[in-house]
GROMACS .gro file of C-alpha atoms in nm:
model
  251
    1UNK     CA    1 -13.087 -18.512 -20.200
    2UNK     CA    2 -13.140 -18.160 -20.400
    3UNK     CA    3 -13.481 -18.114 -20.217
    4UNK     CA    4 -13.312 -18.151 -19.873
    5UNK     CA    5 -13.023 -17.899 -19.988
    6UNK     CA    6 -13.293 -17.630 -20.041
    7UNK     CA    7 -13.475 -17.695 -19.720
    8UNK     CA    8 -13.136 -17.633 -19.560
    9UNK     CA    9 -13.043 -17.361 -19.735
   10UNK     CA   10 -13.339 -17.187 -19.704
   11UNK     CA   11 -13.288 -17.269 -19.302
   12UNK     CA   12 -12.999 -17.144 -19.266
   13UNK     CA   13 -12.839 -16.851 -19.345
   14UNK     CA   14 -12.975 -16.852 -19.744
   15UNK     CA   15 -13.317 -16.754 -19.561
   16UNK     CA   16 -13.196 -16.394 -19.417
   17UNK     CA   17 -13.024 -16.332 -19.768
   18UNK     CA   18 -13.291 -16.417 -19.966
   19UNK     CA   19 -13.556 -16.191 -19.741
   20UNK     CA   20 -13.270 -15.881 -19.755
   21UNK     CA   21 -13.289 -15.943 -20.158
   22UNK     CA   22 -13.674 -15.906 -20.141
   23UNK     CA   23 -13.622 -15.593 -19.929
   24UNK     CA   24 -13.394 -15.442 -20.129
   25UNK     CA   25 -13.636 -15.471 -20.435
   26UNK     CA   26 -13.916 -15.342 -20.218
   27UNK     CA   27 -13.735 -15.001 -20.193
   28UNK     CA   28 -13.604 -14.969 -20.522
   29UNK     CA   29 -13.915 -14.955 -20.666
   30UNK     CA   30 -14.093 -14.750 -20.442
   31UNK     CA   31 -13.818 -14.492 -20.455
   32UNK     CA   32 -13.900 -14.503 -20.852
   33UNK     CA   33 -14.245 -14.458 -20.789
   34UNK     CA   34 -14.185 -14.137 -20.537
   35UNK     CA   35 -13.903 -13.985 -20.809
   36UNK     CA   36 -14.174 -13.987 -21.065
   37UNK     CA   37 -14.428 -13.843 -20.864
   38UNK     CA   38 -14.207 -13.569 -20.787
   39UNK     CA   39 -14.100 -13.522 -21.067
   40UNK     CA   40 -14.475 -13.472 -21.245
   41UNK     CA   41 -14.511 -13.191 -21.022
   42UNK     CA   42 -14.466 -12.806 -21.116
   43UNK     CA   43 -14.221 -12.572 -20.893
   44UNK     CA   44 -14.494 -12.291 -20.732
   45UNK     CA   45 -14.418 -11.955 -20.916
   46UNK     CA   46 -14.228 -11.722 -20.690
   47UNK     CA   47 -14.454 -11.424 -20.508
   48UNK     CA   48 -14.535 -11.141 -20.653
   49UNK     CA   49 -14.275 -10.852 -20.538
   50UNK     CA   50 -14.349 -10.550 -20.313
   51UNK     CA   51 -14.381 -10.276 -20.570
   52UNK     CA   52 -14.676 -10.486 -20.734
   53UNK     CA   53 -14.885 -10.544 -20.421
   54UNK     CA   54 -14.833 -10.193 -20.342
   55UNK     CA   55 -14.985 -10.106 -20.682
   56UNK     CA   56 -15.240 -10.382 -20.641
   57UNK     CA   57 -15.392 -10.229 -20.291
   58UNK     CA   58 -15.382  -9.852 -20.421
   59UNK     CA   59 -15.763  -9.873 -20.459
   60UNK     CA   60 -15.815  -9.982 -20.152
   61UNK     CA   61 -16.037 -10.248 -20.278
   62UNK     CA   62 -16.229 -10.043 -20.475
   63UNK     CA   63 -16.382 -10.190 -20.827
   64UNK     CA   64 -16.108 -10.030 -21.084
   65UNK     CA   65 -16.345  -9.809 -21.269
   66UNK     CA   66 -16.409  -9.624 -20.956
   67UNK     CA   67 -16.063  -9.586 -20.933
   68UNK     CA   68 -16.053  -9.426 -21.255
   69UNK     CA   69 -16.372  -9.235 -21.266
   70UNK     CA   70 -16.123  -9.059 -20.901
   71UNK     CA   71 -15.880  -8.966 -21.173
   72UNK     CA   72 -16.088  -8.839 -21.472
   73UNK     CA   73 -16.366  -8.628 -21.419
   74UNK     CA   74 -16.432  -8.487 -21.712
   75UNK     CA   75 -16.726  -8.635 -21.952
   76UNK     CA   76 -16.856  -8.812 -21.647
   77UNK     CA   77 -17.250  -8.808 -21.601
   78UNK     CA   78 -17.424  -8.686 -21.325
   79UNK     CA   79 -17.763  -8.842 -21.189
   80UNK     CA   80 -18.024  -8.643 -21.069
   81UNK     CA   81 -17.943  -8.826 -20.733
   82UNK     CA   82 -17.614  -8.672 -20.689
   83UNK     CA   83 -17.718  -8.355 -20.907
   84UNK     CA   84 -17.910  -8.238 -20.573
   85UNK     CA   85 -17.703  -8.347 -20.335
   86UNK     CA   86 -17.465  -8.131 -20.485
   87UNK     CA   87 -17.633  -7.806 -20.486
   88UNK     CA   88 -17.802  -7.922 -20.162
   89UNK     CA   89 -17.418  -7.938 -20.043
   90UNK     CA   90 -17.338  -7.643 -20.215
   91UNK     CA   91 -17.647  -7.412 -20.058
   92UNK     CA   92 -17.545  -7.544 -19.697
   93UNK     CA   93 -17.261  -7.290 -19.680
   94UNK     CA   94 -17.482  -6.997 -19.757
   95UNK     CA   95 -17.747  -7.121 -19.477
   96UNK     CA   96 -17.468  -7.144 -19.243
   97UNK     CA   97 -17.333  -6.846 -19.362
   98UNK     CA   98 -17.644  -6.684 -19.268
   99UNK     CA   99 -17.628  -6.452 -18.909
  100UNK     CA  100 -17.890  -6.706 -18.642
  101UNK     CA  101 -18.176  -6.539 -18.481
  102UNK     CA  102 -18.068  -6.407 -18.138
  103UNK     CA  103 -18.235  -6.608 -17.883
  104UNK     CA  104 -18.504  -6.465 -17.674
  105UNK     CA  105 -18.264  -6.385 -17.403
  106UNK     CA  106 -18.009  -6.161 -17.656
  107UNK     CA  107 -18.313  -6.012 -17.754
  108UNK     CA  108 -18.417  -5.880 -17.442
  109UNK     CA  109 -18.042  -5.751 -17.334
  110UNK     CA  110 -18.048  -5.560 -17.692
  111UNK     CA  111 -18.325  -5.318 -17.558
  112UNK     CA  112 -18.290  -5.006 -17.465
  113UNK     CA  113 -18.118  -4.928 -17.094
  114UNK     CA  114 -18.273  -4.665 -16.874
  115UNK     CA  115 -17.993  -4.437 -16.855
  116UNK     CA  116 -18.124  -4.208 -16.517
  117UNK     CA  117 -18.331  -4.299 -16.257
  118UNK     CA  118 -18.424  -3.999 -15.994
  119UNK     CA  119 -18.676  -4.042 -15.646
  120UNK     CA  120 -19.053  -3.947 -15.739
  121UNK     CA  121 -19.004  -3.688 -15.414
  122UNK     CA  122 -18.661  -3.430 -15.369
  123UNK     CA  123 -18.463  -3.524 -15.057
  124UNK     CA  124 -18.772  -3.777 -14.944
  125UNK     CA  125 -18.761  -3.971 -14.595
  126UNK     CA  126 -18.821  -4.361 -14.687
  127UNK     CA  127 -18.985  -4.453 -14.363
  128UNK     CA  128 -19.160  -4.803 -14.541
  129UNK     CA  129 -18.961  -4.994 -14.713
  130UNK     CA  130 -19.049  -5.266 -14.958
  131UNK     CA  131 -19.140  -5.598 -14.786
  132UNK     CA  132 -19.024  -5.828 -15.056
  133UNK     CA  133 -19.316  -6.052 -15.000
  134UNK     CA  134 -19.301  -6.101 -14.632
  135UNK     CA  135 -19.639  -5.977 -14.455
  136UNK     CA  136 -19.642  -5.643 -14.257
  137UNK     CA  137 -19.834  -5.483 -14.046
  138UNK     CA  138 -20.112  -5.263 -14.186
  139UNK     CA  139 -20.206  -4.986 -13.864
  140UNK     CA  140 -20.463  -4.859 -14.135
  141UNK     CA  141 -20.638  -5.221 -14.272
  142UNK     CA  142 -20.502  -5.381 -13.903
  143UNK     CA  143 -20.439  -5.692 -14.061
  144UNK     CA  144 -20.110  -5.828 -14.184
  145UNK     CA  145 -20.011  -5.794 -14.606
  146UNK     CA  146 -19.722  -5.749 -14.812
  147UNK     CA  147 -19.590  -5.414 -14.889
  148UNK     CA  148 -19.485  -5.357 -15.222
  149UNK     CA  149 -19.336  -5.069 -15.261
  150UNK     CA  150 -19.189  -4.816 -15.052
  151UNK     CA  151 -19.321  -4.541 -14.870
  152UNK     CA  152 -19.180  -4.134 -14.916
  153UNK     CA  153 -19.238  -3.866 -14.658
  154UNK     CA  154 -19.427  -3.528 -14.865
  155UNK     CA  155 -19.676  -3.291 -14.774
  156UNK     CA  156 -19.977  -3.257 -14.936
  157UNK     CA  157 -19.942  -3.057 -15.282
  158UNK     CA  158 -19.562  -3.172 -15.309
  159UNK     CA  159 -19.439  -3.221 -15.711
  160UNK     CA  160 -19.423  -3.611 -15.757
  161UNK     CA  161 -19.173  -3.668 -16.059
  162UNK     CA  162 -19.108  -3.908 -16.285
  163UNK     CA  163 -18.847  -4.165 -16.187
  164UNK     CA  164 -18.736  -4.189 -16.518
  165UNK     CA  165 -18.768  -4.228 -16.919
  166UNK     CA  166 -19.101  -4.399 -17.017
  167UNK     CA  167 -19.445  -4.319 -17.164
  168UNK     CA  168 -19.738  -4.313 -16.950
  169UNK     CA  169 -19.980  -4.604 -16.983
  170UNK     CA  170 -20.231  -4.597 -16.733
  171UNK     CA  171 -20.438  -4.316 -16.496
  172UNK     CA  172 -20.675  -4.446 -16.292
  173UNK     CA  173 -20.885  -4.426 -15.932
  174UNK     CA  174 -20.807  -4.760 -15.703
  175UNK     CA  175 -21.055  -4.797 -15.431
  176UNK     CA  176 -20.745  -4.823 -15.188
  177UNK     CA  177 -20.482  -4.674 -15.345
  178UNK     CA  178 -20.642  -4.368 -15.494
  179UNK     CA  179 -20.551  -4.180 -15.784
  180UNK     CA  180 -20.272  -4.369 -15.969
  181UNK     CA  181 -20.000  -4.280 -16.190
  182UNK     CA  182 -19.813  -4.576 -16.473
  183UNK     CA  183 -19.557  -4.476 -16.639
  184UNK     CA  184 -19.379  -4.775 -16.876
  185UNK     CA  185 -19.043  -4.727 -16.910
  186UNK     CA  186 -18.738  -4.949 -17.129
  187UNK     CA  187 -18.675  -5.320 -17.011
  188UNK     CA  188 -19.059  -5.449 -16.913
  189UNK     CA  189 -19.023  -5.167 -16.635
  190UNK     CA  190 -19.371  -4.964 -16.511
  191UNK     CA  191 -19.348  -4.696 -16.240
  192UNK     CA  192 -19.641  -4.701 -16.025
  193UNK     CA  193 -19.754  -4.390 -15.820
  194UNK     CA  194 -20.042  -4.389 -15.550
  195UNK     CA  195 -20.194  -4.089 -15.351
  196UNK     CA  196 -20.225  -3.830 -15.615
  197UNK     CA  197 -20.435  -3.585 -15.603
  198UNK     CA  198 -20.733  -3.591 -15.825
  199UNK     CA  199 -20.582  -3.346 -16.083
  200UNK     CA  200 -20.223  -3.465 -16.239
  201UNK     CA  201 -20.005  -3.306 -16.507
  202UNK     CA  202 -20.059  -3.590 -16.760
  203UNK     CA  203 -20.281  -3.784 -16.995
  204UNK     CA  204 -20.207  -4.145 -17.119
  205UNK     CA  205 -20.025  -4.243 -17.384
  206UNK     CA  206 -19.802  -3.878 -17.313
  207UNK     CA  207 -19.408  -3.916 -17.384
  208UNK     CA  208 -19.230  -3.821 -16.983
  209UNK     CA  209 -18.901  -3.777 -16.884
  210UNK     CA  210 -18.718  -3.828 -16.594
  211UNK     CA  211 -18.744  -3.561 -16.326
  212UNK     CA  212 -19.096  -3.461 -16.485
  213UNK     CA  213 -19.349  -3.308 -16.249
  214UNK     CA  214 -19.640  -3.520 -16.341
  215UNK     CA  215 -19.896  -3.488 -16.040
  216UNK     CA  216 -19.899  -3.417 -15.719
  217UNK     CA  217 -19.921  -3.544 -15.336
  218UNK     CA  218 -20.307  -3.589 -15.184
  219UNK     CA  219 -20.512  -3.769 -14.932
  220UNK     CA  220 -20.662  -4.047 -15.186
  221UNK     CA  221 -20.443  -4.367 -15.042
  222UNK     CA  222 -20.731  -4.517 -14.810
  223UNK     CA  223 -20.500  -4.806 -14.733
  224UNK     CA  224 -20.232  -4.598 -14.557
  225UNK     CA  225 -20.467  -4.319 -14.419
  226UNK     CA  226 -20.305  -4.295 -14.131
  227UNK     CA  227 -20.032  -4.288 -14.159
  228UNK     CA  228 -19.841  -3.898 -14.225
  229UNK     CA  229 -19.906  -3.719 -14.581
  230UNK     CA  230 -19.624  -3.931 -14.846
  231UNK     CA  231 -19.614  -4.103 -15.187
  232UNK     CA  232 -19.696  -4.468 -15.206
  233UNK     CA  233 -19.434  -4.557 -15.520
  234UNK     CA  234 -19.394  -4.916 -15.630
  235UNK     CA  235 -19.229  -5.064 -15.910
  236UNK     CA  236 -19.286  -5.376 -16.175
  237UNK     CA  237 -19.031  -5.565 -16.357
  238UNK     CA  238 -19.225  -5.777 -16.644
  239UNK     CA  239 -19.539  -5.744 -16.461
  240UNK     CA  240 -19.389  -5.857 -16.121
  241UNK     CA  241 -19.326  -5.621 -15.799
  242UNK     CA  242 -18.935  -5.586 -15.726
  243UNK     CA  243 -18.768  -5.316 -15.444
  244UNK     CA  244 -18.772  -4.971 -15.627
  245UNK     CA  245 -18.471  -4.849 -15.453
  246UNK     CA  246 -18.286  -5.187 -15.530
  247UNK     CA  247 -18.395  -5.130 -15.888
  248UNK     CA  248 -18.287  -4.744 -15.923
  249UNK     CA  249 -17.943  -4.811 -15.755
  250UNK     CA  250 -18.038  -4.613 -15.517
  251UNK     CA  251 -17.935  -4.837 -15.230
   0.00000   0.00000   0.00000
């Protein structure tokens, strides 16, 4: 009779009541466990204040020893490598302060300049111009060639004047151009006087002035013998022929 009553109770509302009690008990036990676990966990320490972070970062990531070394310079032992670097750095200002050596272009610009020029023949007529490398007909030789100077009309015996201050560098007899005098001037300039008389008024090594007579017009210029009497006058700059009139500023 009792077994039937218990079965009826479990099959009815009693079953649900028992299930509810079990759930409540399980929930209570779980809560107790969680509460104890939370209680055993310690709270995290508060983050450092902003001022302390700034102080720690003041060394910019370098070791504290380096920071202290920067604050206290006295009593620091300097190694040989650091001393050598300091000597190098101390000597560098002296080296940089030294005046740089002038370049080749600057050196050329510092050479003495020619103050004045004069035509070798006073009031002379130029009847053959400098050809600037172009071929022209030479009527005496009957061939085309360059004319590397100018021809100044002058009677035989007319004095030939030095074109600028300088030094007589060469006096020689050329098989084609005849008696020739070369005078060296400042700035690697050379003046050349051809077709002179055999006897000249200067010798090699003489210092000559602008307008000074150095010889006379002769008849020794075989390359232009068919032309009227004249002086063949040329100029070289650094060993290369240049226009005499343009160089002297006469055009």
